[in-house]
Amino acid sequence: MSSIEELARANVRALTPYQSARRLGGQGDVWLNANEYPQAPEFQLTLQTLNRYPECQPTQVINRYADYAGVQPEQVLVSRGADEGIELLIRAFCEPGKDAILFCPPTYGMYAVSAETFGVERRTAASKTDWQLDLDSIRAQLDGAKIIYLCSPNNPTGNLLAPDDLRQVLAMAQGKALVVIDEAYIEFRLQASTANWLNEFPHLVILRTLSKAFSLAGLRCGFTLANPDVIQLLLKVIAPYPLSTPVADIAAQALSREGIAKMKANVADITANRLWLHDALKNLPCVEAIFPSVSNYLLVRFTASATVFKTLWDQGIILRDQNKQPGLAGCLRITIGNRNECERVVAALQSLPGINA
């Protein structure tokens, strides 16, 4: 061990970092592994005050997102993606070496990585076979848990969590823990949002992002919706200038009336392509199961998934391998691209040697 490594915290030395799509690499031209929108949006910078520090919480961005989400401005915090929101909650509410977070795999990997980074215990209540919550397991592990992370629509399974189950978790966690509902993909089923529950549940927190339906993954702009007392605590631990001036400028444009209309058109386009891809995949012999999805991806279980993944990888079609997630043996996640990209996936799967025989 080098002397520099010895200086690092023990939990950081032992940490396995989150393997983002970009870290995993690849030389593809069909990128279907990061749940991004397939076309780049066009924006022109309108703010030229780059010689000045930006606002910590840009007023126009906050007001426009509050209006879009149907909440009050004091219930909104903007950050560098929803990932920063995940970390801010742990920093503000969890004592390292004492408190725990709870999450329900298979689900988004950054809940675990963020907790481990800060020396906070990670507890899991594995989802049931239909990917719904195991309420008994959650209840049994509440003691000492400060935050419960629930993802709906869930990544990588694509399903919504049952609203009655969410309400039961909120009831059992009252006075004990925050319940954080990650709604990164909610635009694909906006009527399922829990944003209108905030006034009913003071311990409810909702994570949102511009990365998915708004097609701005490269902008790194996310939102935390919560009651004002939670927001004020998060403002104590957030960086002084979380959003650069260009990011705030583009985010405000994306949240304009025209920007929201464009987002809704993106959702309609992706939804149509998802339905097309689902129908095209279901009769392929190499496909064992396609799980229902209300998001911009499909989770598919394949025969010989490693061969499928490698063969498509070699053809420049990059998918996301989910085999290491609990209960997802043989599964690959396919981001919904444009129609041409979906057709290329199907053509590549149809030509797989030996598997489709």
CSV table of C-alpha atoms in Angstrom, one decimal:
chain,number,residue,atom,x,y,z
A,1,MET,CA,0.0,0.0,0.0
A,2,SER,CA,1.4,3.4,-0.9
A,3,SER,CA,1.8,6.1,1.7
A,4,ILE,CA,-0.8,8.3,-0.2
A,5,GLU,CA,-3.4,5.5,-0.1
A,6,GLU,CA,-2.7,5.0,3.6
A,7,LEU,CA,-3.8,8.6,4.2
A,8,ALA,CA,-7.3,7.9,2.8
A,9,ARG,CA,-10.2,6.8,4.9
A,10,ALA,CA,-10.5,3.1,5.3
A,11,ASN,CA,-14.1,3.0,3.9
A,12,VAL,CA,-12.9,4.9,0.8
A,13,ARG,CA,-10.0,2.5,0.2
A,14,ALA,CA,-12.5,-0.3,0.3
A,15,LEU,CA,-15.1,1.4,-1.8
A,16,THR,CA,-16.2,0.1,-5.2
A,17,PRO,CA,-17.3,3.2,-7.1
A,18,TYR,CA,-20.5,3.4,-9.0
A,19,GLN,CA,-19.9,2.0,-12.5
A,20,SER,CA,-21.6,4.7,-14.6
A,21,ALA,CA,-22.1,4.1,-18.3
A,22,ARG,CA,-19.2,6.4,-19.2
A,23,ARG,CA,-16.8,4.6,-16.8
A,24,LEU,CA,-17.7,1.3,-18.4
A,25,GLY,CA,-16.7,2.8,-21.8
A,26,GLY,CA,-17.2,1.1,-25.1
A,27,GLN,CA,-16.7,2.1,-28.7
A,28,GLY,CA,-20.3,2.2,-29.8
A,29,ASP,CA,-22.4,4.4,-32.0
A,30,VAL,CA,-25.7,3.2,-30.5
A,31,TRP,CA,-25.6,4.2,-26.9
A,32,LEU,CA,-28.4,2.4,-25.1
A,33,ASN,CA,-26.8,2.0,-21.7
A,34,ALA,CA,-27.4,5.3,-19.8
A,35,ASN,CA,-31.1,6.1,-20.3
A,36,GLU,CA,-30.3,9.2,-22.2
A,37,TYR,CA,-32.5,10.9,-24.9
A,38,PRO,CA,-31.1,10.0,-28.3
A,39,GLN,CA,-31.0,13.5,-29.8
A,40,ALA,CA,-29.2,16.6,-28.4
A,41,PRO,CA,-31.4,19.6,-27.7
A,42,GLU,CA,-30.4,23.0,-29.0
A,43,PHE,CA,-30.1,26.0,-26.6
A,44,GLN,CA,-28.4,29.4,-26.9
A,45,LEU,CA,-26.8,31.0,-23.9
A,46,THR,CA,-28.5,34.2,-22.9
A,47,LEU,CA,-26.7,35.0,-19.7
A,48,GLN,CA,-23.2,36.5,-20.3
A,49,THR,CA,-22.3,37.4,-16.7
A,50,LEU,CA,-19.6,34.8,-16.5
A,51,ASN,CA,-17.4,37.2,-14.5
A,52,ARG,CA,-19.8,36.9,-11.6
A,53,TYR,CA,-20.5,34.0,-9.2
A,54,PRO,CA,-24.0,32.6,-9.8
A,55,GLU,CA,-26.8,32.5,-7.3
A,56,CYS,CA,-26.7,29.5,-5.0
A,57,GLN,CA,-30.4,28.8,-5.9
A,58,PRO,CA,-31.2,30.6,-9.2
A,59,THR,CA,-34.5,32.3,-8.7
A,60,GLN,CA,-35.9,31.8,-12.2
A,61,VAL,CA,-35.0,28.1,-12.2
A,62,ILE,CA,-36.5,27.6,-8.7
A,63,ASN,CA,-39.7,29.4,-9.6
A,64,ARG,CA,-40.2,27.7,-13.0
A,65,TYR,CA,-39.6,24.2,-11.5
A,66,ALA,CA,-42.0,24.9,-8.6
A,67,ASP,CA,-44.6,26.0,-11.1
A,68,TYR,CA,-44.0,22.9,-13.3
A,69,ALA,CA,-44.1,20.5,-10.3
A,70,GLY,CA,-47.1,22.1,-8.7
A,71,VAL,CA,-45.3,23.0,-5.4
A,72,GLN,CA,-44.1,26.2,-3.7
A,73,PRO,CA,-40.7,27.7,-4.5
A,74,GLU,CA,-39.6,27.2,-0.8
A,75,GLN,CA,-40.2,23.4,-1.4
A,76,VAL,CA,-37.6,23.2,-4.2
A,77,LEU,CA,-33.8,22.9,-4.1
A,78,VAL,CA,-31.7,22.6,-7.3
A,79,SER,CA,-28.4,20.7,-7.4
A,80,ARG,CA,-25.9,19.1,-9.7
A,81,GLY,CA,-28.2,16.3,-10.8
A,82,ALA,CA,-30.4,14.2,-8.5
A,83,ASP,CA,-27.2,12.4,-7.4
A,84,GLU,CA,-26.1,15.4,-5.4
A,85,GLY,CA,-29.6,15.4,-3.8
A,86,ILE,CA,-29.0,11.8,-2.7
A,87,GLU,CA,-25.7,12.8,-1.0
A,88,LEU,CA,-27.0,16.0,0.5
A,89,LEU,CA,-29.7,14.1,2.4
A,90,ILE,CA,-27.2,11.7,3.8
A,91,ARG,CA,-24.8,14.5,4.8
A,92,ALA,CA,-27.6,16.5,6.5
A,93,PHE,CA,-29.4,13.6,8.3
A,94,CYS,CA,-27.1,10.7,8.9
A,95,GLU,CA,-24.5,10.4,11.6
A,96,PRO,CA,-21.5,8.3,10.2
A,97,GLY,CA,-21.0,5.1,12.2
A,98,LYS,CA,-24.4,5.5,13.8
A,99,ASP,CA,-27.3,5.9,11.4
A,100,ALA,CA,-28.4,3.8,8.4
A,101,ILE,CA,-30.1,4.2,5.1
A,102,LEU,CA,-32.5,1.6,3.7
A,103,PHE,CA,-33.2,0.8,0.0
A,104,CYS,CA,-34.9,-1.9,-2.0
A,105,PRO,CA,-32.8,-3.7,-4.6
A,106,PRO,CA,-32.7,-4.2,-7.5
A,107,THR,CA,-32.5,-0.4,-7.7
A,108,TYR,CA,-30.3,2.6,-8.5
A,109,GLY,CA,-26.7,2.0,-7.3
A,110,MET,CA,-25.9,5.5,-6.0
A,111,TYR,CA,-27.9,5.2,-2.8
A,112,ALA,CA,-25.5,2.5,-1.6
A,113,VAL,CA,-22.3,4.2,-2.9
A,114,SER,CA,-23.2,7.6,-1.4
A,115,ALA,CA,-23.9,6.0,2.0
A,116,GLU,CA,-20.7,4.0,1.9
A,117,THR,CA,-18.7,7.1,1.0
A,118,PHE,CA,-19.9,8.9,4.1
A,119,GLY,CA,-19.5,5.9,6.4
A,120,VAL,CA,-23.2,5.3,6.8
A,121,GLU,CA,-24.7,1.8,7.2
A,122,ARG,CA,-26.6,0.4,4.2
A,123,ARG,CA,-29.6,-1.8,4.8
A,124,THR,CA,-31.6,-3.6,2.1
A,125,ALA,CA,-35.1,-4.8,1.9
A,126,ALA,CA,-35.1,-6.8,-1.3
A,127,SER,CA,-38.1,-6.2,-3.6
A,128,LYS,CA,-40.6,-9.0,-4.1
A,129,THR,CA,-40.7,-11.1,-7.3
A,130,ASP,CA,-43.0,-8.5,-8.9
A,131,TRP,CA,-40.6,-5.7,-8.0
A,132,GLN,CA,-43.0,-4.3,-5.4
A,133,LEU,CA,-42.0,-3.4,-1.9
A,134,ASP,CA,-41.6,-6.0,0.9
A,135,LEU,CA,-43.3,-3.9,3.6
A,136,ASP,CA,-42.6,-6.4,6.4
A,137,SER,CA,-38.9,-6.3,5.6
A,138,ILE,CA,-38.9,-2.5,5.6
A,139,ARG,CA,-40.7,-2.4,8.9
A,140,ALA,CA,-38.3,-4.8,10.5
A,141,GLN,CA,-35.3,-2.7,9.6
A,142,LEU,CA,-36.6,0.8,10.5
A,143,ASP,CA,-34.9,1.1,13.9
A,144,GLY,CA,-31.9,3.4,13.3
A,145,ALA,CA,-32.6,4.1,9.7
A,146,LYS,CA,-32.8,7.8,8.9
A,147,ILE,CA,-33.5,7.6,5.2
A,148,ILE,CA,-35.5,5.2,3.0
A,149,TYR,CA,-34.8,5.5,-0.7
A,150,LEU,CA,-37.5,4.3,-3.0
A,151,CYS,CA,-37.3,4.6,-6.8
A,152,SER,CA,-40.5,4.9,-8.8
A,153,PRO,CA,-40.4,4.3,-11.7
A,154,ASN,CA,-37.7,2.0,-10.5
A,155,ASN,CA,-34.3,1.8,-12.3
A,156,PRO,CA,-33.6,-0.8,-13.7
A,157,THR,CA,-36.9,-2.7,-13.6
A,158,GLY,CA,-39.0,0.1,-15.1
A,159,ASN,CA,-42.1,-0.4,-12.9
A,160,LEU,CA,-44.0,2.0,-10.7
A,161,LEU,CA,-44.3,1.3,-7.0
A,162,ALA,CA,-47.8,0.8,-5.8
A,163,PRO,CA,-49.1,4.1,-4.3
A,164,ASP,CA,-50.8,2.3,-1.4
A,165,ASP,CA,-47.4,0.7,-0.5
A,166,LEU,CA,-45.7,4.1,-0.6
A,167,ARG,CA,-48.3,5.5,1.8
A,168,GLN,CA,-47.8,2.5,4.1
A,169,VAL,CA,-44.0,3.2,4.2
A,170,LEU,CA,-44.7,6.9,4.9
A,171,ALA,CA,-47.0,5.9,7.7
A,172,MET,CA,-44.5,3.5,9.3
A,173,ALA,CA,-41.6,6.0,9.0
A,174,GLN,CA,-43.4,9.0,10.5
A,175,GLY,CA,-41.2,10.5,13.2
A,176,LYS,CA,-38.4,8.0,12.5
A,177,ALA,CA,-37.0,8.6,9.0
A,178,LEU,CA,-37.3,10.5,5.8
A,179,VAL,CA,-38.9,8.7,2.9
A,180,VAL,CA,-37.2,9.7,-0.4
A,181,ILE,CA,-39.0,8.8,-3.6
A,182,ASP,CA,-36.7,9.0,-6.6
A,183,GLU,CA,-38.8,10.3,-9.5
A,184,ALA,CA,-36.1,10.6,-12.1
A,185,TYR,CA,-38.3,9.0,-14.7
A,186,ILE,CA,-41.6,10.3,-13.6
A,187,GLU,CA,-42.2,12.4,-16.7
A,188,PHE,CA,-43.0,9.1,-18.5
A,189,ARG,CA,-46.0,8.6,-16.1
A,190,LEU,CA,-46.4,12.0,-14.6
A,191,GLN,CA,-49.8,11.3,-13.1
A,192,ALA,CA,-48.1,8.9,-10.7
A,193,SER,CA,-46.0,11.6,-9.1
A,194,THR,CA,-46.2,12.0,-5.3
A,195,ALA,CA,-45.5,15.7,-5.4
A,196,ASN,CA,-49.0,16.5,-4.2
A,197,TRP,CA,-48.4,14.5,-1.1
A,198,LEU,CA,-45.8,16.9,0.3
A,199,ASN,CA,-48.3,18.9,2.4
A,200,GLU,CA,-49.7,15.6,3.9
A,201,PHE,CA,-46.3,14.1,4.8
A,202,PRO,CA,-43.7,16.4,6.4
A,203,HIS,CA,-41.0,13.7,6.0
A,204,LEU,CA,-41.5,13.0,2.3
A,205,VAL,CA,-38.7,14.0,-0.1
A,206,ILE,CA,-38.8,13.7,-3.9
A,207,LEU,CA,-35.9,13.6,-6.3
A,208,ARG,CA,-36.3,14.9,-9.8
A,209,THR,CA,-33.9,15.6,-12.8
A,210,LEU,CA,-33.6,17.2,-16.2
A,211,SER,CA,-31.5,14.3,-17.4
A,212,LYS,CA,-34.1,12.0,-18.8
A,213,ALA,CA,-37.3,13.3,-20.4
A,214,PHE,CA,-35.9,16.8,-20.7
A,215,SER,CA,-32.9,15.3,-22.7
A,216,LEU,CA,-30.3,17.2,-20.6
A,217,ALA,CA,-28.1,14.5,-19.1
A,218,GLY,CA,-25.0,16.5,-19.9
A,219,LEU,CA,-26.3,19.6,-18.0
A,220,ARG,CA,-26.2,17.9,-14.6
A,221,CYS,CA,-29.3,19.6,-13.1
A,222,GLY,CA,-31.6,17.9,-10.6
A,223,PHE,CA,-34.1,18.9,-8.0
A,224,THR,CA,-35.1,18.0,-4.5
A,225,LEU,CA,-38.7,18.6,-3.5
A,226,ALA,CA,-39.5,18.7,0.2
A,227,ASN,CA,-41.1,20.7,2.9
A,228,PRO,CA,-39.3,24.0,3.8
A,229,ASP,CA,-37.7,22.7,7.0
A,230,VAL,CA,-36.0,19.9,5.0
A,231,ILE,CA,-34.9,22.3,2.3
A,232,GLN,CA,-33.4,24.7,4.8
A,233,LEU,CA,-31.3,21.9,6.3
A,234,LEU,CA,-30.0,20.9,2.9
A,235,LEU,CA,-29.1,24.5,2.1
A,236,LYS,CA,-26.7,24.3,5.1
A,237,VAL,CA,-24.6,21.5,3.5
A,238,ILE,CA,-24.9,22.3,-0.3
A,239,ALA,CA,-21.9,23.9,-2.1
A,240,PRO,CA,-21.9,27.7,-2.3
A,241,TYR,CA,-22.5,27.7,-6.1
A,242,PRO,CA,-23.9,24.3,-7.2
A,243,LEU,CA,-25.1,25.5,-10.6
A,244,SER,CA,-22.9,27.3,-13.0
A,245,THR,CA,-24.4,30.3,-14.9
A,246,PRO,CA,-24.7,28.4,-18.2
A,247,VAL,CA,-26.4,25.5,-16.5
A,248,ALA,CA,-28.9,27.8,-14.8
A,249,ASP,CA,-29.5,29.6,-18.1
A,250,ILE,CA,-30.3,26.4,-20.0
A,251,ALA,CA,-32.3,24.9,-17.2
A,252,ALA,CA,-34.5,28.0,-17.1
A,253,GLN,CA,-35.1,27.7,-20.8
A,254,ALA,CA,-35.9,24.0,-20.6
A,255,LEU,CA,-38.5,24.9,-17.9
A,256,SER,CA,-40.2,27.5,-20.1
A,257,ARG,CA,-43.6,26.8,-21.6
A,258,GLU,CA,-41.9,26.0,-24.9
A,259,GLY,CA,-39.3,23.8,-23.1
A,260,ILE,CA,-42.0,21.8,-21.3
A,261,ALA,CA,-43.9,21.3,-24.5
A,262,LYS,CA,-40.7,19.9,-26.1
A,263,MET,CA,-40.2,17.6,-23.2
A,264,LYS,CA,-43.7,16.2,-23.6
A,265,ALA,CA,-43.0,15.6,-27.3
A,266,ASN,CA,-39.9,13.7,-26.3
A,267,VAL,CA,-41.9,11.5,-23.9
A,268,ALA,CA,-44.5,10.7,-26.6
A,269,ASP,CA,-41.7,9.8,-29.0
A,270,ILE,CA,-39.9,7.6,-26.6
A,271,THR,CA,-43.1,5.9,-25.4
A,272,ALA,CA,-44.0,5.0,-29.0
A,273,ASN,CA,-40.5,3.6,-29.6
A,274,ARG,CA,-40.7,1.6,-26.4
A,275,LEU,CA,-44.0,0.0,-27.4
A,276,TRP,CA,-42.5,-0.8,-30.8
A,277,LEU,CA,-39.4,-2.3,-29.4
A,278,HIS,CA,-41.4,-4.4,-26.9
A,279,ASP,CA,-43.5,-5.9,-29.6
A,280,ALA,CA,-40.4,-6.5,-31.8
A,281,LEU,CA,-38.6,-8.3,-29.1
A,282,LYS,CA,-41.3,-10.5,-27.7
A,283,ASN,CA,-41.2,-13.1,-30.5
A,284,LEU,CA,-37.4,-13.5,-30.6
A,285,PRO,CA,-36.3,-17.0,-29.4
A,286,CYS,CA,-33.3,-15.4,-27.4
A,287,VAL,CA,-35.7,-13.4,-25.3
A,288,GLU,CA,-37.0,-15.1,-22.2
A,289,ALA,CA,-38.9,-12.2,-20.6
A,290,ILE,CA,-39.6,-8.5,-21.1
A,291,PHE,CA,-40.6,-6.7,-18.0
A,292,PRO,CA,-43.4,-4.1,-18.1
A,293,SER,CA,-41.9,-0.6,-18.1
A,294,VAL,CA,-43.3,3.0,-17.8
A,295,SER,CA,-39.9,4.5,-18.4
A,296,ASN,CA,-37.4,5.1,-21.2
A,297,TYR,CA,-35.9,1.7,-21.0
A,298,LEU,CA,-36.8,-2.0,-21.1
A,299,LEU,CA,-35.4,-4.7,-18.8
A,300,VAL,CA,-35.1,-7.9,-20.8
A,301,ARG,CA,-34.0,-11.4,-19.7
A,302,PHE,CA,-32.1,-13.2,-22.4
A,303,THR,CA,-30.9,-16.7,-23.1
A,304,ALA,CA,-27.1,-16.5,-22.9
A,305,SER,CA,-27.2,-12.8,-21.9
A,306,ALA,CA,-23.4,-12.6,-21.8
A,307,THR,CA,-23.2,-13.6,-25.5
A,308,VAL,CA,-26.0,-11.2,-26.4
A,309,PHE,CA,-24.2,-8.3,-24.6
A,310,LYS,CA,-20.8,-9.0,-26.1
A,311,THR,CA,-22.1,-9.6,-29.6
A,312,LEU,CA,-24.1,-6.3,-29.6
A,313,TRP,CA,-21.1,-4.5,-28.0
A,314,ASP,CA,-18.9,-5.7,-30.8
A,315,GLN,CA,-21.4,-4.2,-33.3
A,316,GLY,CA,-21.3,-0.9,-31.5
A,317,ILE,CA,-24.6,-1.3,-29.7
A,318,ILE,CA,-24.0,-0.7,-26.0
A,319,LEU,CA,-26.5,-2.1,-23.5
A,320,ARG,CA,-26.4,-2.2,-19.7
A,321,ASP,CA,-25.6,-5.5,-18.1
A,322,GLN,CA,-27.8,-6.1,-14.9
A,323,ASN,CA,-26.7,-9.6,-14.1
A,324,LYS,CA,-25.1,-8.6,-10.8
A,325,GLN,CA,-28.3,-7.0,-9.4
A,326,PRO,CA,-30.3,-9.2,-7.1
A,327,GLY,CA,-32.9,-11.2,-9.0
A,328,LEU,CA,-31.7,-10.0,-12.4
A,329,ALA,CA,-29.7,-13.0,-13.6
A,330,GLY,CA,-29.7,-13.0,-17.4
A,331,CYS,CA,-31.0,-9.4,-17.6
A,332,LEU,CA,-29.9,-6.6,-19.8
A,333,ARG,CA,-31.3,-3.0,-19.7
A,334,ILE,CA,-32.0,-1.4,-23.1
A,335,THR,CA,-32.5,2.4,-23.3
A,336,ILE,CA,-35.1,3.4,-25.8
A,337,GLY,CA,-33.4,5.2,-28.6
A,338,ASN,CA,-34.7,6.6,-31.8
A,339,ARG,CA,-36.6,4.2,-34.2
A,340,ASN,CA,-33.4,3.5,-36.2
A,341,GLU,CA,-31.5,2.5,-33.1
A,342,CYS,CA,-34.3,0.3,-31.9
A,343,GLU,CA,-34.4,-1.4,-35.4
A,344,ARG,CA,-30.6,-2.0,-35.2
A,345,VAL,CA,-31.0,-3.7,-31.8
A,346,VAL,CA,-33.7,-6.0,-33.2
A,347,ALA,CA,-31.7,-6.8,-36.4
A,348,ALA,CA,-28.6,-7.6,-34.3
A,349,LEU,CA,-30.6,-9.9,-32.0
A,350,GLN,CA,-32.2,-11.7,-35.0
A,351,SER,CA,-28.8,-12.5,-36.4
A,352,LEU,CA,-27.3,-14.0,-33.3
A,353,PRO,CA,-25.7,-17.3,-34.2
A,354,GLY,CA,-26.9,-20.3,-32.4
A,355,ILE,CA,-29.1,-18.5,-29.9
A,356,ASN,CA,-32.1,-18.0,-32.2
A,357,ALA,CA,-31.9,-21.5,-33.7
